[in-house]
Every structure is written in C-alpha cells, then in structure tokens.
GROMACS .gro file of C-alpha atoms in nm:
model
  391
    1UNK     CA    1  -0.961   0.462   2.515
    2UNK     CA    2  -0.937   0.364   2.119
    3UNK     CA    3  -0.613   0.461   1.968
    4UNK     CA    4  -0.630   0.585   1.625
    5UNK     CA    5  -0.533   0.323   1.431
    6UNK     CA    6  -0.797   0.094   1.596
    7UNK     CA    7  -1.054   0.340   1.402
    8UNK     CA    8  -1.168   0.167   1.062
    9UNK     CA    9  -1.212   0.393   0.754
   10UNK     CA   10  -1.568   0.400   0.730
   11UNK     CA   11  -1.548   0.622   1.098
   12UNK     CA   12  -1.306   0.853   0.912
   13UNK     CA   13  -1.439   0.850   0.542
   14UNK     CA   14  -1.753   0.894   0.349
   15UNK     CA   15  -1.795   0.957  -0.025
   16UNK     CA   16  -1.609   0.647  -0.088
   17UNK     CA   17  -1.678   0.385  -0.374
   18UNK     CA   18  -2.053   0.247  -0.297
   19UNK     CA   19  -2.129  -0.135  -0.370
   20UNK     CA   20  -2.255  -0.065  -0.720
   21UNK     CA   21  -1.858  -0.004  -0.782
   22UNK     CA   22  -1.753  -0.372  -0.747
   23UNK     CA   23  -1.637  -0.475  -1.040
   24UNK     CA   24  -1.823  -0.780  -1.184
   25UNK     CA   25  -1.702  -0.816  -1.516
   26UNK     CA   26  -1.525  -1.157  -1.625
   27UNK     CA   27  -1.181  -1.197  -1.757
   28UNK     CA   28  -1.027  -1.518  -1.909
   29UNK     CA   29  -0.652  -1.592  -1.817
   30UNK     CA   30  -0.434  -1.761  -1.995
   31UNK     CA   31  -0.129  -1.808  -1.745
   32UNK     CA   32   0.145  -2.058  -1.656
   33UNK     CA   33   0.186  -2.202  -1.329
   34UNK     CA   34   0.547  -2.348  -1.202
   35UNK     CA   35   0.620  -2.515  -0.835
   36UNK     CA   36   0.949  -2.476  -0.755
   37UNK     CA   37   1.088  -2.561  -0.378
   38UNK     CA   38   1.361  -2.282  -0.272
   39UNK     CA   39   1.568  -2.306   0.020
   40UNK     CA   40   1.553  -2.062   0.255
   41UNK     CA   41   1.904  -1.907   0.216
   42UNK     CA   42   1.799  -1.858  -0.179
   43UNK     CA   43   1.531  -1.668  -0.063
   44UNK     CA   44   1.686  -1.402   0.149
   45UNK     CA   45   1.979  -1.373  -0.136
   46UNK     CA   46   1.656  -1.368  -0.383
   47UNK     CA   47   1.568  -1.031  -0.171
   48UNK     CA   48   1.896  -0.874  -0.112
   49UNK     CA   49   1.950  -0.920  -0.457
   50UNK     CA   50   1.622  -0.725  -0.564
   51UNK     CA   51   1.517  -1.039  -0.749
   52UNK     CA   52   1.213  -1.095  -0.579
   53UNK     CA   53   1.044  -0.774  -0.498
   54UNK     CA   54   0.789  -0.647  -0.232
   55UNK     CA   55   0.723  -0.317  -0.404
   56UNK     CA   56   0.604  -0.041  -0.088
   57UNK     CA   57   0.569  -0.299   0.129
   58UNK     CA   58   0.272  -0.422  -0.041
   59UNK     CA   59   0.014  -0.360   0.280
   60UNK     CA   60   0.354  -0.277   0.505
   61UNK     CA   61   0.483  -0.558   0.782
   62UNK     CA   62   0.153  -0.614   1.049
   63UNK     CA   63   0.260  -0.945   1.242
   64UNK     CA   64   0.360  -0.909   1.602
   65UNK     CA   65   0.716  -1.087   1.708
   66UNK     CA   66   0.488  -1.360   1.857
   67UNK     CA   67   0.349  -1.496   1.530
   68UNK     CA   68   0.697  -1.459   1.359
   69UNK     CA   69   0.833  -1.659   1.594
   70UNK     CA   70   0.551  -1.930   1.579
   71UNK     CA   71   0.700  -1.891   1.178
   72UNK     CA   72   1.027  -1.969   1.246
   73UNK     CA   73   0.964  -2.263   1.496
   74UNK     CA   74   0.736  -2.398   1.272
   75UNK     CA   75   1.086  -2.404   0.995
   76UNK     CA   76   1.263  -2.508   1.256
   77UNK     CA   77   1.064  -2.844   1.366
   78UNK     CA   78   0.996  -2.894   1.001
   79UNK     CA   79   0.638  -2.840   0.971
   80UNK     CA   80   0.512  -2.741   0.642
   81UNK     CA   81   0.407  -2.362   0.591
   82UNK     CA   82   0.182  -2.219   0.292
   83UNK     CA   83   0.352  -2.187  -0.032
   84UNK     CA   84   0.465  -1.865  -0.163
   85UNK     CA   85   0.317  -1.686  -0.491
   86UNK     CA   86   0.553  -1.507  -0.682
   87UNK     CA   87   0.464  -1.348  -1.038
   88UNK     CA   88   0.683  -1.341  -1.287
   89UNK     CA   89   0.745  -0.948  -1.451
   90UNK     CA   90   1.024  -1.007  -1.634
   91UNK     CA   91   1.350  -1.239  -1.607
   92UNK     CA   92   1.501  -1.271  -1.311
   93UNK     CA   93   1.234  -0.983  -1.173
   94UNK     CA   94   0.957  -1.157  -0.949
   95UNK     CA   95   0.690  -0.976  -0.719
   96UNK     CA   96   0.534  -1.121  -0.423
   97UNK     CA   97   0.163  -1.197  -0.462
   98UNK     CA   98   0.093  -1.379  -0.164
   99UNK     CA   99   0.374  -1.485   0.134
  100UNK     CA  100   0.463  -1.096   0.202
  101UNK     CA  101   0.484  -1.143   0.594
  102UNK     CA  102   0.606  -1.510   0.560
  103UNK     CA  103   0.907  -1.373   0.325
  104UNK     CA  104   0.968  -1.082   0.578
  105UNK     CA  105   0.985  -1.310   0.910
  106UNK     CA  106   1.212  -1.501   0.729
  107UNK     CA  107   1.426  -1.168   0.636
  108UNK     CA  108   1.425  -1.022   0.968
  109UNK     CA  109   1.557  -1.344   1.157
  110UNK     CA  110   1.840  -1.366   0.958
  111UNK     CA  111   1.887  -1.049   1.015
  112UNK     CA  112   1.823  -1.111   1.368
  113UNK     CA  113   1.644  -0.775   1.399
  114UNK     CA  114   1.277  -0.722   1.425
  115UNK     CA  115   1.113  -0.395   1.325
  116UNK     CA  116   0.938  -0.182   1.580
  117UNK     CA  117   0.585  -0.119   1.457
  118UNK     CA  118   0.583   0.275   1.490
  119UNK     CA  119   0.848   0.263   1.227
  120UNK     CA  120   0.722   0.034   0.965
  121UNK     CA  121   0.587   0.339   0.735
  122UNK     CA  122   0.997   0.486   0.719
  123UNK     CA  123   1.117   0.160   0.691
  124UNK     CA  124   0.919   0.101   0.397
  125UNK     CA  125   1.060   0.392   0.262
  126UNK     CA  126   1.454   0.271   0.309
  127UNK     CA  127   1.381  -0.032   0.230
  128UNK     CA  128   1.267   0.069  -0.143
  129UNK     CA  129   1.497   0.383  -0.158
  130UNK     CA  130   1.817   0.144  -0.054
  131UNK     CA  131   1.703  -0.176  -0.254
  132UNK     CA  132   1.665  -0.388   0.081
  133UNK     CA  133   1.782  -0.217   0.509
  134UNK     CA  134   2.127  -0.101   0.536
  135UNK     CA  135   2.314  -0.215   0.807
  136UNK     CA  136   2.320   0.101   0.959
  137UNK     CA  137   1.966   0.104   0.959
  138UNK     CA  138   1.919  -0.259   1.098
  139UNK     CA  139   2.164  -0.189   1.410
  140UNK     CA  140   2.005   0.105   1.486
  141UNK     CA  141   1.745   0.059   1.834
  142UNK     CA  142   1.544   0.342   1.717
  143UNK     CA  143   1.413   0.100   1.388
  144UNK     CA  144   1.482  -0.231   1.558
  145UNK     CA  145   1.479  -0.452   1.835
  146UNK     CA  146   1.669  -0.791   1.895
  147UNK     CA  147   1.476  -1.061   1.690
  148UNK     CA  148   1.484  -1.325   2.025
  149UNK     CA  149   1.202  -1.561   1.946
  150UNK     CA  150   0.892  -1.515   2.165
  151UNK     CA  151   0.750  -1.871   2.270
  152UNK     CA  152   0.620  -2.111   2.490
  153UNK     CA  153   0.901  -2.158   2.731
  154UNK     CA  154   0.773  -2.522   2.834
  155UNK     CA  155   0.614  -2.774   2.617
  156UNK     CA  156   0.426  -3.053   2.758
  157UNK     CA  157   0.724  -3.267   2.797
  158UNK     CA  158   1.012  -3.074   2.806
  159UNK     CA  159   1.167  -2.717   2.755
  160UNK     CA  160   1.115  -2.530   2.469
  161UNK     CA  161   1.485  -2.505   2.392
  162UNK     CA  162   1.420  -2.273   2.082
  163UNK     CA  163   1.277  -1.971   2.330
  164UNK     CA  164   1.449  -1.654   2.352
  165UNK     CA  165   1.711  -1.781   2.071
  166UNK     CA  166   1.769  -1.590   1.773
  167UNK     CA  167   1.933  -1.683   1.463
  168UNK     CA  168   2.320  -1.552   1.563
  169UNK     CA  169   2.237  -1.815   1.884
  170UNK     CA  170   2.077  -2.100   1.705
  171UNK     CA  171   2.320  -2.427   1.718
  172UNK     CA  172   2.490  -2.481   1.429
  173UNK     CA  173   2.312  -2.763   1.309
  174UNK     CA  174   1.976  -2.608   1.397
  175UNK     CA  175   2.086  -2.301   1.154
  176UNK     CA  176   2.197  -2.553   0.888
  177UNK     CA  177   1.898  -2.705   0.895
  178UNK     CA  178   1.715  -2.394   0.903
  179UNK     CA  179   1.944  -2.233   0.627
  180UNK     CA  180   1.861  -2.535   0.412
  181UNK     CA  181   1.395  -2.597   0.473
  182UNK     CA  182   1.279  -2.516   0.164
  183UNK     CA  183   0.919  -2.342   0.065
  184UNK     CA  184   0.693  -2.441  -0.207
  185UNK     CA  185   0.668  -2.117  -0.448
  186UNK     CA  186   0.442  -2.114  -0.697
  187UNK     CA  187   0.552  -1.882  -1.025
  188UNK     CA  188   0.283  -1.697  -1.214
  189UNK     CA  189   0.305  -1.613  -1.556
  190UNK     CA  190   0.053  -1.443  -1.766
  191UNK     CA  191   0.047  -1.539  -2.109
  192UNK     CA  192  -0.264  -1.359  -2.205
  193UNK     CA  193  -0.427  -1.105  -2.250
  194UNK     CA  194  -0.176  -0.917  -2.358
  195UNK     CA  195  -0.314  -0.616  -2.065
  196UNK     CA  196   0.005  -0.546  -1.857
  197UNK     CA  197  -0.026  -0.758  -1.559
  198UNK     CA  198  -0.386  -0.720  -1.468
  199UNK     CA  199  -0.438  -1.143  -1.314
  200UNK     CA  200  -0.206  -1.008  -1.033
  201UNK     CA  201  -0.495  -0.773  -0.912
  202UNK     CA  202  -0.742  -1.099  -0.958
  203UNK     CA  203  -0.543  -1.350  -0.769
  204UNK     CA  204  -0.459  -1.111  -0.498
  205UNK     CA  205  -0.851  -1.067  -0.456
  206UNK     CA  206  -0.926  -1.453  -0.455
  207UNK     CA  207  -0.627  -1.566  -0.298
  208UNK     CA  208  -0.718  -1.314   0.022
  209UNK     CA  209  -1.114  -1.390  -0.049
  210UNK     CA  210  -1.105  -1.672   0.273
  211UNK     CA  211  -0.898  -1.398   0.526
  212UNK     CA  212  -0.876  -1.083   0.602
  213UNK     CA  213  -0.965  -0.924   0.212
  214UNK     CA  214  -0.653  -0.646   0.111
  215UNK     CA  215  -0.810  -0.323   0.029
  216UNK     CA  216  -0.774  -0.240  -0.412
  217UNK     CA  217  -0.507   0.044  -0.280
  218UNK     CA  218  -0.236  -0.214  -0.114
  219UNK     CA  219  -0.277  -0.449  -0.444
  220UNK     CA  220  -0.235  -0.139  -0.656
  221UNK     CA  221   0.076  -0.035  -0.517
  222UNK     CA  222   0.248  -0.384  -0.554
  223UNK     CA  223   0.135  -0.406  -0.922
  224UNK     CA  224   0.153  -0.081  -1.042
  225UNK     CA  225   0.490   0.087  -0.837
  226UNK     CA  226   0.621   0.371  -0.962
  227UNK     CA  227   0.847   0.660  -0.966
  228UNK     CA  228   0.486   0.839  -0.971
  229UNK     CA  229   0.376   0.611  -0.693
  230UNK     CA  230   0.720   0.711  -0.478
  231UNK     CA  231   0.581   1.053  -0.527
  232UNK     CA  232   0.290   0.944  -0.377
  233UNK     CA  233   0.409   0.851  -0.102
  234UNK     CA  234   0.600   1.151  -0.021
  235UNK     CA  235   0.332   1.379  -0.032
  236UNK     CA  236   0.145   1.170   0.177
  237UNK     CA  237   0.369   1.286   0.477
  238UNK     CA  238   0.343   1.626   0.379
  239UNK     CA  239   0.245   1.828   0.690
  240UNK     CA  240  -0.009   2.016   0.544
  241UNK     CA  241  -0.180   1.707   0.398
  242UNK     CA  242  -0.183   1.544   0.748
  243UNK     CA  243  -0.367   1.852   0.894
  244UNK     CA  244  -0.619   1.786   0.633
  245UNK     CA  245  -0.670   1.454   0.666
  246UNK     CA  246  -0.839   1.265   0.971
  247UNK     CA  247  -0.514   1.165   1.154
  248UNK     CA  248  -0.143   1.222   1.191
  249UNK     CA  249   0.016   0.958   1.050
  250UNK     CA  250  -0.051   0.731   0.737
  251UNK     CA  251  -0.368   0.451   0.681
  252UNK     CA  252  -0.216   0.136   0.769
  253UNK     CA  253  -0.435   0.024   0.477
  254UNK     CA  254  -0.303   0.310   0.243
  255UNK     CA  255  -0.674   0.447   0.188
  256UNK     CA  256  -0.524   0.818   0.199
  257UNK     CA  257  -0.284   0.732  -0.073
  258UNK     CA  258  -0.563   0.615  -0.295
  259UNK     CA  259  -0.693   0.951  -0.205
  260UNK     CA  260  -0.456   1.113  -0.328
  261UNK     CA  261  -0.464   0.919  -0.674
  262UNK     CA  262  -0.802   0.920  -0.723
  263UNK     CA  263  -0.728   1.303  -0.710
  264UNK     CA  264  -0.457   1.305  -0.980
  265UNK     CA  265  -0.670   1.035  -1.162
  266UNK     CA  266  -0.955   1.288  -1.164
  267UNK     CA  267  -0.748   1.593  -1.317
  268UNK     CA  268  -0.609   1.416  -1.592
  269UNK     CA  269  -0.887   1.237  -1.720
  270UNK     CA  270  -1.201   1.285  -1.569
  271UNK     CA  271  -1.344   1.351  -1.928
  272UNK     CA  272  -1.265   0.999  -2.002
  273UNK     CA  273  -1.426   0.835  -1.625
  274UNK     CA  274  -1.629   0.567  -1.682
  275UNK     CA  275  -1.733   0.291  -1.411
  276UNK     CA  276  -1.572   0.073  -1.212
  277UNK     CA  277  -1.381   0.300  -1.043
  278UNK     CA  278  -1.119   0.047  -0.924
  279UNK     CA  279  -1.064   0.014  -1.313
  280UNK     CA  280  -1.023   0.356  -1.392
  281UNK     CA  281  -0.716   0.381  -1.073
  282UNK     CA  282  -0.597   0.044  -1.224
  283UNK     CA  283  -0.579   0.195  -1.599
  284UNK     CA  284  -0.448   0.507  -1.461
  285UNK     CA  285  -0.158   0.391  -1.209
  286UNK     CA  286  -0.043   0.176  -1.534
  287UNK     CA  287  -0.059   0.489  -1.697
  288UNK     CA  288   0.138   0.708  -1.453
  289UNK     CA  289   0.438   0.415  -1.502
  290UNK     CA  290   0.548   0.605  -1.778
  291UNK     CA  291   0.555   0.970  -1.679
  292UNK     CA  292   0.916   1.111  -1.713
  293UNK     CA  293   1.065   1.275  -1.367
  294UNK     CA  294   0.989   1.600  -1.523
  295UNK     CA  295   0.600   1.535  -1.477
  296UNK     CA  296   0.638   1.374  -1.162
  297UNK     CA  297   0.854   1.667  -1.028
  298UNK     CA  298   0.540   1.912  -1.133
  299UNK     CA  299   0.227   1.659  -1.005
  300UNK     CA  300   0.452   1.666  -0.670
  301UNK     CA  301   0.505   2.069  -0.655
  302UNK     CA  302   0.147   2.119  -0.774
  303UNK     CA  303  -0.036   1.920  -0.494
  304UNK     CA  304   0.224   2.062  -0.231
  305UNK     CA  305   0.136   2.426  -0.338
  306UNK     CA  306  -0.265   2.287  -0.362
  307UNK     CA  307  -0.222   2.118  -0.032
  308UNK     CA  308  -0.086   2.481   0.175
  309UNK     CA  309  -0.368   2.638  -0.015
  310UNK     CA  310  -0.646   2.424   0.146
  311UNK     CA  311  -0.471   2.407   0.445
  312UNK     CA  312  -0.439   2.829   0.470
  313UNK     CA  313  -0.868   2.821   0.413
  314UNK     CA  314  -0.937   2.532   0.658
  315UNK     CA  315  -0.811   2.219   0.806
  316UNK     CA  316  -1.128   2.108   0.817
  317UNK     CA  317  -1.201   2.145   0.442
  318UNK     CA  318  -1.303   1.839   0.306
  319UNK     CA  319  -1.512   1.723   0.656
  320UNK     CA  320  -1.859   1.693   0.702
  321UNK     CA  321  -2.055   1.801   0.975
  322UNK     CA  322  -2.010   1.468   1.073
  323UNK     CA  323  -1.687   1.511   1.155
  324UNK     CA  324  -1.565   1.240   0.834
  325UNK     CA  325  -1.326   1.341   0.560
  326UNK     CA  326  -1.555   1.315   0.235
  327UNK     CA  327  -1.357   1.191  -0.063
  328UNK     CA  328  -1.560   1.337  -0.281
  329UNK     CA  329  -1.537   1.685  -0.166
  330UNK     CA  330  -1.186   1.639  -0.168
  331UNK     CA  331  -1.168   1.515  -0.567
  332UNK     CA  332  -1.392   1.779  -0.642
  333UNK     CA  333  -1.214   2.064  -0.461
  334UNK     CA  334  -0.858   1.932  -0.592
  335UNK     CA  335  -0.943   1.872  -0.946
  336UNK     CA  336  -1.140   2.261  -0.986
  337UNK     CA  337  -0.861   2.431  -0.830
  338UNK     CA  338  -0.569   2.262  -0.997
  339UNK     CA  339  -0.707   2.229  -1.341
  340UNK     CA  340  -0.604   2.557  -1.435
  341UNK     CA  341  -0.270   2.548  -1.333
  342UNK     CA  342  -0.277   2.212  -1.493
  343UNK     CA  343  -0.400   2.296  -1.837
  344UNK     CA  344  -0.109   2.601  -1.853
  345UNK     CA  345   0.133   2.326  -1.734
  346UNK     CA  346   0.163   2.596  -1.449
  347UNK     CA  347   0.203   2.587  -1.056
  348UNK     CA  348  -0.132   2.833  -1.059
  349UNK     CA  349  -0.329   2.733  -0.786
  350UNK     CA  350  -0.689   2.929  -0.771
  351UNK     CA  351  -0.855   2.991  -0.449
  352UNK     CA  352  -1.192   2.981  -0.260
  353UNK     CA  353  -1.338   3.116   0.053
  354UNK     CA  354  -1.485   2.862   0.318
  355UNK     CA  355  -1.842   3.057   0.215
  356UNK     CA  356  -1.825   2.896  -0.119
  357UNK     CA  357  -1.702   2.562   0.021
  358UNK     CA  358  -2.037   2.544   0.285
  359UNK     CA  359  -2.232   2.649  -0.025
  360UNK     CA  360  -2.079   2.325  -0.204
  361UNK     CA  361  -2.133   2.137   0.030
  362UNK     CA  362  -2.497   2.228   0.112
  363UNK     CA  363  -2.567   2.229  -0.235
  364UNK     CA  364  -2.827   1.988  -0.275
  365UNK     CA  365  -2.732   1.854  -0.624
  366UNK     CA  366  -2.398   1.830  -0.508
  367UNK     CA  367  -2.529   1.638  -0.182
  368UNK     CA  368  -2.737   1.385  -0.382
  369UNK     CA  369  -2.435   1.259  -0.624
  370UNK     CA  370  -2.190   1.232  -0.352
  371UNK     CA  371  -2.459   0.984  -0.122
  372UNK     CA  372  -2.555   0.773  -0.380
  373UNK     CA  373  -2.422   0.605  -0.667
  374UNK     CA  374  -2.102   0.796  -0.629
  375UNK     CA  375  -1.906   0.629  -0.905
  376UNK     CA  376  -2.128   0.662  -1.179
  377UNK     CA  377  -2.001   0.893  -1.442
  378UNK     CA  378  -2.283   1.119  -1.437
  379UNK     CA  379  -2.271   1.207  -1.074
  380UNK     CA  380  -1.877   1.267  -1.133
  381UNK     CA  381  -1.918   1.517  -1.418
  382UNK     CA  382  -2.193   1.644  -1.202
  383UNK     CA  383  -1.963   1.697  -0.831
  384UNK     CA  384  -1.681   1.827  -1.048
  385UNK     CA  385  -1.901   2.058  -1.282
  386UNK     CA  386  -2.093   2.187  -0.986
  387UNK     CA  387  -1.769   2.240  -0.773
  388UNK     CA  388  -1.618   2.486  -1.030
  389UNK     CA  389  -1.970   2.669  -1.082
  390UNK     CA  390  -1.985   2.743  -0.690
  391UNK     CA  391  -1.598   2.776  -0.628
   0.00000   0.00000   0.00000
C-alpha cells in the first residue's frame, strides 16, 4: 500500500510551471565570504537566542533518529562534518542557507529530545511562534521522544559504548568534548546588487544542485518570511482548504503553500505578470514583507470566506478528470471570484455553479493555455480573462 506522502506532486498536480519557466537569466554577485569555526555550545545559544534563524523550518526536519545519531557520533569521534552556510541579514541576524538538519540534530540532542515526524508541521509552528520549543513543549511525549542515539551496538573490535546514550548520559568528558567540536561556517554577505537578498535563492539552488534539489517554495519561505507568509501558513490548515486539496495534511515540500501564493500573487498583480514565474513569487513574497497586519488580517479573512465558498460548490473543484488538482484552475477560479471583493477592499466573494466550472474547464481555449506554455503571460491573461467570461 503507498501512504500519501510517498505520492510525488506530479501524481497530485498538473498546471504547474512547465520547463520553459526555468529561469536562465545571469546575475553577477558581488558578495563577501568569512570562515569562522564555532563551537558547538555557541551554536545552540546562537539559536535560542534567535541569532541564527531557520525561518518555517526552511523544508521542515526530514532525517530519521538513525542519521542524527550517525551526526552526533561522527562529533563525538571527531570526524569532520560539512560546513555550515549562514547569510548574513543584518547584525547579529543570520539565516541558515545550507546545514538546516545538521543545526537541528545538534539542537535536539542537547535537548535530548527528538521530534516525532507526524508532528514536525506544529512544531514548526511553535518553534517560530515561541522564538525556539518551550520546555513544556519539549517534555511533552505527544511532540517528542527520548533522543537515545540509535547505532551500531558492536564495532569490529569492541562495543559501541556511545549506543543508546543521550546527551544527559554522555560522560562528562565526552560532553565537554562534545560541548566544545567546533563547525566550519561560512558567512555570506551580499554586497551587490543592491536587490534585497536575491544570491540566497542562487546558492540555495547550486549548493543543493549535487543532492536532492529543494523545490523554489522551501527557498522562498527561508528568504522571504513573513507576517504574510505566517498567514500563509495558517490558512493552509484551514479545513476547508484541505478538502480541496489532494490530501489531508500539508506537502512536505510546501507545494500547496506556493499554491496558495501564486493565488494571492495572481490577484494583486496579474496585470503586471511577466515570465519566469519563480521571479514574479520571488518579487512578490519581497513585496508582501511589507504589508501592515491590517492587510494581512483581510488576505487571511478573504481566502477563508473564498475557501468555504469553493468548498460549498465542490470539493472536487479544481480536479481534473484525472483525478489531479490543476493549479491553474485553481489561480484562475481564485483570482475571478475574489477580485471583486478585492478591488472594493471588501470580503465580497461572487459565486459559480459547477455547470460553469465543467464549461471552464472544457473550454478548449482555456484547455490549450493551461497544457502548454503555462507561464507565459499571454496564456495567463488568457486562463484568467476566459475564467471571468464563463464564471
């Protein structure tokens, strides 16, 4: 049997960003570069002080207690592990570009808890709400589990005497020692352009280019977190949204959450779209940084109100015959019945009928700019313009 979250997007989405979307233009970077070797006990104070920050989770914790242990025995012998990138937004105000899961092993054995995985998505949550876990939080079994490392018991020559010990158990001197390994950082500045921080999105791509690639969402929402991005998040859980979207519970790659931006991208400047696509989220979620709690407030009671209005005409909405959730239905759809409501600075929501919806999306104009070329500008004005002329 596959569990859900073994299904990859392209089984539950179509209408998404086609290859002519990759962005190929060239940027020149004019950055600084500093390697500095902290200790380990500086970097868990570094967290716990919110100097270094791990904004949403970046792509959320994904390693199993058996490769966080292999983490911490590797500190613990002394063998070298890959340096840490860290850029440099302000003084004393760092964000983790590459090391996430290293930085979190090492946060969760000194807190001798590890984090069960069906909770990762809430803990995410408390962790950003409560500027690191509350100890509450951390000694509660419903989050966490003991953080007892999980390796070889015997080694070729002897017992592995670091098995099943956790950082409470350690010997002294082991913990000392630990306490005291230090980790190559690297600190990124960028000097120039003067763009906002846009070589964080490029060295996230390249520096993930040999392994498993992050998706443009998860590198967004380390760069670019917001108050409007929190908001984001909430309304991702809304129950109404889940009905409508092709499972339960939140992508483990945060593809619904672009969804939903791409969305609010779309009503608020759609007249202005022009390709790549992953530029126009990137200049829009720098945007939304500076919306005041007012506007936030009204995007989040707007798509709640949109969302139990889709949700009252079908579940099944924005799927194909198929059985996929198509993105572009979904922008189109959104963006032609908020707009109004929108425009008046009003919670007006219009409505449809699932006969006008099956018109859409057998309409074969409609059909041909969501298959092909997708991103282009024309085919957006087209879905969009076409959407409101049918709905």
């Amino acid at each position: 049997m596959i569990e859900e979250n073994e299904i990859s997007d392209d089984q539950r989405y179509e209408g998404d960003s086609d290859p002519q979307d990759s962005d190929t233009s060239f940027t020149e970077y004019e950055i600084s570069a500093s390697p500095n070797d902290f200790n380990i006990r500086t970097l868990y104070d570094f967290i716990n002080s919110g100097i270094v920050k791990i904004p949403g989770f970046q792509r959320n914790y994904v390693w199993d207690i058996k490769r966080a242990s292999k983490l911490i025995e590797s500190l613990l012998i002394g063998i070298p592990i890959p340096q840490i990138f860290l850029y440099e937004q302000a003084k004393n105000n760092f964000l983790v570009i590459d090391g996430q899961q290293r930085y979190f092993t090492i946060y969760f054995f000194k807190n001798k808890r590890f984090p069960k995985k069906e909770k990762r998505f809430e803990l995410r949550r408390i962790f950003e709400d409560s500027k690191g876990i509350p100890e509450s939080i951390l000694a509660d079994n419903d989050y966490f589990v003991d953080f007892n490392l999980a390796l070889p018991e015997q080694l070729p020559d002897k017992k592995n005497r670091f098995n099943k010990r956790n950082y409470a158990t350690l010997d002294e001197e082991d913990r000392i020692a630990f306490d005291l390994r230090t980790i190559r950082n690297i600190i990124i500045k960028q000097n120039t352009p003067d763009d906002g921080d846009s070589v964080v999105f490029e060295i996230f791509n390249r520096l993930n280019s040999g392994g498993v690639n992050l998706k443009p969402q998860e590198i967004r929402t380390s760069l670019y977190h917001s108050k409007f991005y929190d908001m984001l998040y909430r309304i991702n859980l809304d129950e109404n949204w889940r009905k409508l979207t092709p499972q339960g519970t939140p992508d483990l790659n945060m593809k619904d959450v672009e969804i939903l931006l791409r969305g609010f991208a779309m009503l608020v400047d759609h007249e202005n779209y022009k390709p790549s696509l992953t530029k126009f989220l990137n200049n829009f979620s720098a945007k939304a940084r500076k919306y005041s709690d007012q506007e936030i407030d009204y995007f989040e009671k707007l798509f709640v109100k949109f969302a139990d209005t889709a949700v009252r005409i079908d579940p099944k909405l924005f799927f194909t015959k198929a059985g996929r959730f198509n993105i572009t239905i979904y922008e189109a759809i959104f963006v032609v019945l908020t707009e109004g409501g929108y425009s008046a600075k009003s919670l007006s929501i219009k409505t449809t009928i699932m006969e006008k919806v099956r018109k859409l999306k057998e309409d074969n104009e409609f059909v041909a700019a969501s298959q092909s070329n997708t991103t282009s500008s024309a085919n957006v004005i087209l879905r969009i313009n076409k959407a409101a002329e049918i709905l």
